Amino acid sequence: MSELITIKLPNDMHVHFREGNLLDFAVNATAEHFHHAVAMPNLKDPVTNYKKALEYFDQIDSVSRYSHFKPLVTMYLTGDIKEIDISEGALDPRLIGIKLYPAGVTTNSSNGVGNIKDCYKIFEWMEKYDLPLLVHGEVNNPETDIFDREKLFIDELISITQNFPKLRVIFEHISTKDAVDFVKKSSDLVAATITPQHIILNRNDLLSGGLKPHHYCLPVVKREIHRKAIAEAAFSGNKSFFLGTDSAPHYKNQKQSSCGCAGIFSASTALVIYLEAFDKAGALDKFEDFSVNNSTNFYNLVKTDKKITFKKEQFEVQPSYAVGDQEIIPFMANQKISWSVAKEL
Ligand code: NCD
Ligand code: ZN
């Protein structure tokens, strides 16, 4: 009998469901194994107000084939957000927060924020109505070395958290020890999401022995010292760190290209990839905190009695997924992972 572990159905607190032909595929890859998932608003036509957020919610909900799945949506921060988007949105359990993209920092972020200080009025409303701020924490100065962009953004976060001490702030997909240290030092209202790739990869895994386009995402994976700090934060069970895959599908021809897109598709296999890492670190007892309890408590999410069971049995990640006449290559394609999903209850 192989070893089993059963936990409450997890939450993915950062995922890209896209739109058009990719929507059904991306939503169901997540919906199969997750209770909640926070859908990012960086569509080609970004989700910039409450009305658009509800429309996007309906699109996601209508393609989901799983009744246990509860999507959550976000608004994309621009100077055009109105107080009413925030006062009404904060009361709506389908809307979880507002996402700040520094302009130009990542995929579909050209409508993002130029000068963050210009948004302080909006942060004041968010603090007043208690609507969380989700942050892509990298400076967008193109001259700044790509490996330093997250560390240098921390000054911006220090200003935000000092000026708005009651604002809930989530530092998304952290990739540096500096980010881990910042979150640990901050109040209970500051948290971070952690992806599977930032737990298991360092920059050699991206660049050494051949360029690996399917290990390329933003923030880019960093030196081993940073990977270790992130892994330890996840394995510690500390309530300020929780699961957010940042699963971000791009078609194979856009990844394997002379100018490849940033983003790693991990939705269907992220859970067992995380689980294998927790197991190797002797931290299986912290897996439920990281993947369910910490985010449920931070965001006051509704709870579920549904559970998912994993078994310690080898699983091989499939080489690719067909979506229409295109292909998506998953994270760790063709590789073997020591855990698999046994059953959902
Ligand atoms: C994301 C995407 O493709 O939308 N890409 C990524 O590398 N993570 C955007 C993001 O979260 O930065
Ligand atoms: Zn993302």
Coordinates of C-alpha atoms in Angstrom, one line a residue, residues 140-331:
N140 CA 9.8 48.5 -14.5
N141 CA 12.8 50.5 -15.4
P142 CA 14.1 48.7 -18.5
E143 CA 17.7 49.7 -17.5
T144 CA 17.5 47.8 -14.2
D145 CA 19.1 44.4 -14.3
I146 CA 16.4 41.8 -14.6
F147 CA 17.8 39.9 -11.6
D148 CA 17.5 43.0 -9.4
R149 CA 14.0 44.2 -10.3
E150 CA 12.2 42.5 -7.4
K151 CA 14.7 43.5 -4.7
L152 CA 14.5 47.1 -5.8
F153 CA 10.7 47.1 -5.7
I154 CA 10.7 46.4 -2.0
D155 CA 11.2 50.2 -1.3
E156 CA 7.9 50.8 -3.1
L157 CA 6.2 48.2 -0.9
I158 CA 7.7 49.7 2.2
S159 CA 6.2 53.1 1.3
I160 CA 2.8 51.5 0.5
T161 CA 2.6 49.5 3.8
Q162 CA 3.8 52.5 5.9
N163 CA 1.3 54.9 4.3
F164 CA -1.6 52.4 4.4
P165 CA -1.0 50.2 7.5
K166 CA -4.4 48.6 7.3
L167 CA -4.3 47.7 3.6
R168 CA -3.9 44.0 3.0
V169 CA -1.0 43.5 0.5
I170 CA 0.0 40.4 -1.3
F171 CA 3.5 40.2 -2.8
E172 CA 2.9 37.9 -5.7
H173 CA 5.2 35.0 -6.9
I174 CA 8.2 36.0 -4.8
S175 CA 11.6 35.1 -6.2
T176 CA 14.2 36.5 -3.8
K177 CA 15.4 36.1 -0.2
D178 CA 14.8 39.8 0.1
A179 CA 11.1 39.4 -0.5
V180 CA 10.9 36.6 2.0
D181 CA 12.6 38.7 4.6
F182 CA 10.4 41.7 3.9
V183 CA 7.2 39.6 4.3
K184 CA 8.5 38.1 7.5
K185 CA 9.2 41.5 9.0
S186 CA 5.9 43.0 7.9
S187 CA 2.5 43.0 9.7
D188 CA 0.0 40.1 9.5
L189 CA -1.7 42.0 6.7
V190 CA 1.2 41.4 4.3
A191 CA 1.5 38.0 2.6
A192 CA 3.2 36.4 -0.4
T193 CA 2.3 33.7 -2.9
I194 CA 4.9 31.1 -3.9
T195 CA 5.0 29.2 -7.3
P196 CA 6.3 25.7 -7.8
Q197 CA 9.1 26.9 -10.1
H198 CA 10.5 29.4 -7.5
I199 CA 10.7 26.5 -5.0
I200 CA 12.5 24.0 -7.3
L201 CA 14.4 26.0 -9.9
N202 CA 17.4 28.3 -9.8
R203 CA 18.8 30.3 -12.7
N204 CA 21.1 27.5 -13.7
D205 CA 18.0 25.4 -14.4
L206 CA 17.0 28.1 -16.9
L207 CA 20.3 29.0 -18.5
S208 CA 22.9 26.4 -18.0
G209 CA 23.4 23.4 -20.4
G210 CA 21.0 25.0 -22.9
L211 CA 18.3 27.6 -22.6
K212 CA 15.0 26.2 -21.3
P213 CA 12.1 28.3 -22.5
H214 CA 9.6 26.3 -20.3
H215 CA 11.5 27.5 -17.2
Y216 CA 11.2 31.1 -18.2
C217 CA 8.7 33.2 -16.3
L218 CA 8.6 36.6 -14.6
P219 CA 9.9 37.3 -12.0
V220 CA 12.8 35.2 -13.5
V221 CA 14.1 32.4 -11.3
K222 CA 17.2 33.5 -9.4
R223 CA 20.4 32.2 -7.6
E224 CA 20.3 29.2 -5.4
I225 CA 20.4 31.3 -2.2
H226 CA 17.0 32.8 -3.2
R227 CA 15.5 29.5 -4.2
K228 CA 16.4 28.1 -0.8
A229 CA 14.9 31.0 1.1
I230 CA 11.6 30.7 -0.8
A231 CA 11.5 26.9 -0.3
E232 CA 12.1 27.3 3.4
A233 CA 9.4 29.9 3.7
A234 CA 6.9 27.6 2.0
F235 CA 7.9 24.6 4.1
S236 CA 7.8 26.5 7.4
G237 CA 4.0 26.7 7.3
N238 CA 4.4 30.4 8.2
K239 CA 0.8 31.8 7.8
S240 CA 2.1 34.7 5.6
F241 CA 3.1 32.4 2.7
F242 CA 0.7 30.5 0.5
L243 CA 0.2 28.6 -2.7
G244 CA -0.1 30.6 -6.0
T245 CA 1.0 28.6 -9.0
D246 CA 1.2 31.6 -11.5
S247 CA 0.2 29.0 -14.1
A248 CA 0.4 31.1 -17.2
P249 CA -0.2 29.2 -20.5
H250 CA 1.4 30.4 -23.7
Y251 CA 1.3 28.4 -26.9
K252 CA 4.4 26.3 -27.7
N253 CA 5.3 28.4 -30.7
Q254 CA 5.2 31.6 -28.6
K255 CA 7.5 30.0 -25.9
Q256 CA 9.9 28.2 -28.3
S257 CA 10.6 31.3 -30.3
S258 CA 13.4 33.8 -30.9
C259 CA 11.6 36.1 -28.5
G260 CA 9.8 33.7 -26.2
C261 CA 7.0 34.7 -23.8
A262 CA 7.3 34.7 -20.0
G263 CA 5.0 32.3 -18.2
I264 CA 5.0 28.6 -17.1
F265 CA 1.9 26.4 -17.4
S266 CA 1.6 24.3 -14.3
A267 CA -2.1 24.1 -13.4
S268 CA -2.6 20.4 -13.9
T269 CA 0.5 19.2 -12.1
A270 CA 1.5 22.0 -9.7
L271 CA 0.1 20.2 -6.7
V272 CA 2.2 17.1 -7.0
I273 CA 5.3 19.1 -7.8
Y274 CA 4.8 21.1 -4.6
L275 CA 4.0 18.0 -2.7
E276 CA 7.2 16.2 -3.9
A277 CA 9.2 19.3 -2.7
F278 CA 7.5 19.3 0.7
D279 CA 8.2 15.5 1.0
K280 CA 11.9 15.8 0.1
A281 CA 12.2 18.5 2.8
G282 CA 10.4 16.4 5.4
A283 CA 7.7 19.1 5.6
L284 CA 4.6 17.1 4.6
D285 CA 2.9 18.2 7.8
K286 CA 3.0 21.8 6.6
F287 CA 1.5 21.1 3.1
E288 CA -2.1 21.8 4.1
D289 CA -1.2 25.1 5.8
F290 CA 0.6 26.3 2.7
S291 CA -2.0 25.1 0.2
V292 CA -5.2 25.8 2.0
N293 CA -5.3 27.1 5.6
N294 CA -3.0 30.1 5.2
S295 CA -4.9 31.6 2.2
T296 CA -8.3 30.7 3.6
N297 CA -7.5 32.6 6.8
F298 CA -5.7 35.6 5.1
Y299 CA -8.6 36.2 2.7
N300 CA -11.5 34.9 5.0
L301 CA -12.5 32.5 2.3
V302 CA -15.5 30.1 2.7
K303 CA -14.4 26.6 3.8
T304 CA -15.2 23.3 2.2
D305 CA -15.5 19.8 3.5
K306 CA -14.2 18.4 0.3
K307 CA -10.8 16.8 0.4
I308 CA -8.1 15.6 -2.0
T309 CA -5.9 12.5 -1.5
F310 CA -2.4 12.0 -3.0
K311 CA -0.5 8.8 -3.1
K312 CA 3.2 8.3 -3.2
E313 CA 3.2 6.7 -6.7
Q314 CA 5.2 7.8 -9.6
F315 CA 3.5 10.0 -12.1
E316 CA 4.9 11.1 -15.5
V317 CA 3.9 14.6 -16.7
Q318 CA 2.5 14.5 -20.1
P319 CA 4.5 15.9 -23.0
S320 CA 2.0 18.4 -24.2
Y321 CA -1.7 19.4 -24.3
A322 CA -3.6 20.1 -27.5
V323 CA -5.7 23.2 -27.4
G324 CA -7.5 23.7 -30.8
D325 CA -4.7 23.3 -33.4
Q326 CA -2.1 24.6 -30.9
E327 CA 0.0 23.0 -28.2
I328 CA 0.8 23.9 -24.6
I329 CA 3.9 22.4 -23.0
P330 CA 3.4 21.9 -19.2
F331 CA 6.0 22.5 -16.5

